[in-house]
Amino acid sequence: MRSAFASLLLAMALAQPVAAAAARPAATGARGSKPAGYRATLTHQADGSWLLDYRFRKAAPAWFFLRSFPKLDGSSWRAASWRVETPGVALERIGAYDVLRAAGGDLRRVRIRVTPYDRSLKADYSPFLKFSDGGIAVFDGHYALVPLHQVDAAARLPSDLNGVDVEILPATLAIRWSGQPLLARGVRTQGLARSDLRGEPGYVYAGPARVRETPAYAGIIDPQLPGWIAEELDGLTPRLFALYAAKLGQGATPRPMAMVAWGGGSEPGMSFGGSVLPGTVVMRIAGRQTVAPSAAIHTRLRWFFGHESAHFWLGQTVRYRRRAEAWITEGGADMLAIRALETLVPGYDPRPELQREVDDCVQMTGVGKPLSGAAARGDVRTNYACGATLLIAVEGARRQRDAGADLFGWVRRFIDAHRAEGHVSQADWLAAFDATVADPAARASVRRFLDEGVPDPVAFVDALFEACGVAHHREGDRILLGPA
């Protein structure tokens, strides 16, 4: 039976294409035969672990996981939380990928004991979201595999599979939890949910939570989430969505679903992890500093909501084509969040956040470190900081022509120009940049920054801001926003 979620269209595709490889469809057998692929079953166990069972129809000595982004420390989350129980089968990290391989012969059936890993990954979705009432959400996209006919071929695979011919096979994932209601793509079932691993990935929720309905979103909110955070979510998100819609036009969804998990307040500091899928925003909030409100935490939480909400426009209404172009949407969401809070929150000062973007960008780039290579290098923060820094220059150039111009107008035109196809590229962004920035030297320097790297990042930002009329001054190896 369909729940209230059905109207939210939980068709959860990648918010950003992690591996938009050239898919080579697998050949099917004779009429009536089963396609050459595999089946996976993930079954909840009484001790809280899960049993993952793969059954392969295609003969291959090894299979690599299409989504193999590591933990934040660079190590494999699967190696840390999965234990292969099938004799003669190993789970190894080879190059940029997690690989299942047989000691001899082909893989036919593999059983793996899974301990749910619910922390953030580098540039990908958390494998699990745990809720304090015992509920859990499983990201089904992490179970898709690609066959390898030679094990060592994994070492030669690039981290960005765009344009690489890989064999995407018919495959299904069945998620089982006896006696529990499951929610997948707007449909509630009892004890079993199925996913097509060649389709659009997303979270499958199992647990007792009821749908929380608000004017801005409907969702599953952890019952232990600190009350002040839930109040902020309810109070700010309707205003954020109204502002973005007014400034940027219709977004990808009129009202999203939210899954907000509470990671507890025992660890020091604060942790905000988030991602956006079509129609859905996913958040995990944790840390001792988030238990009670403070001015600094309030500001950071509001920026977090602003960034993730902005992705329904930059990241959903239009998305990048290649991982190398992630700076377009991540830096854009950063800047939209800053300017949204400046509009909506009395007393909000955008200068510290803008300065952090510039500082981080300057520190993370240099000779041989083009911005377009940040994703392949694993420099996730660079995409945010440098994408935002380039938009600071765009703002300045617009205001040289029109003192009343703002960033929203530029982003609106950029989105509208590509709304029909739903994708944007570096070339598209540069075309919009060229139409805004008159100085040919500045345009050429940005291209070098994107494709080759620059010998002196401080000098690059200094000259770019000078050409675009951004108020700043240089102090040693820093570019400080504002007049001297």
XYZ file of C-alpha atoms in Angstrom, residues 256-260 275-277 279-283 308-309 312:
16
model
C 11.412 16.900 -0.683
C 11.632 14.025 1.697
C 14.156 14.320 4.522
C 15.927 11.560 6.410
C 17.669 13.053 9.431
C 23.688 14.541 0.691
C 20.887 15.072 -1.757
C 19.188 12.569 -4.038
C 13.405 14.330 -4.090
C 15.354 13.494 -0.934
C 17.795 15.161 1.435
C 19.736 12.935 3.835
C 21.451 14.260 6.971
C 21.967 20.852 1.047
C 18.750 22.633 0.037
C 17.819 20.792 -5.436
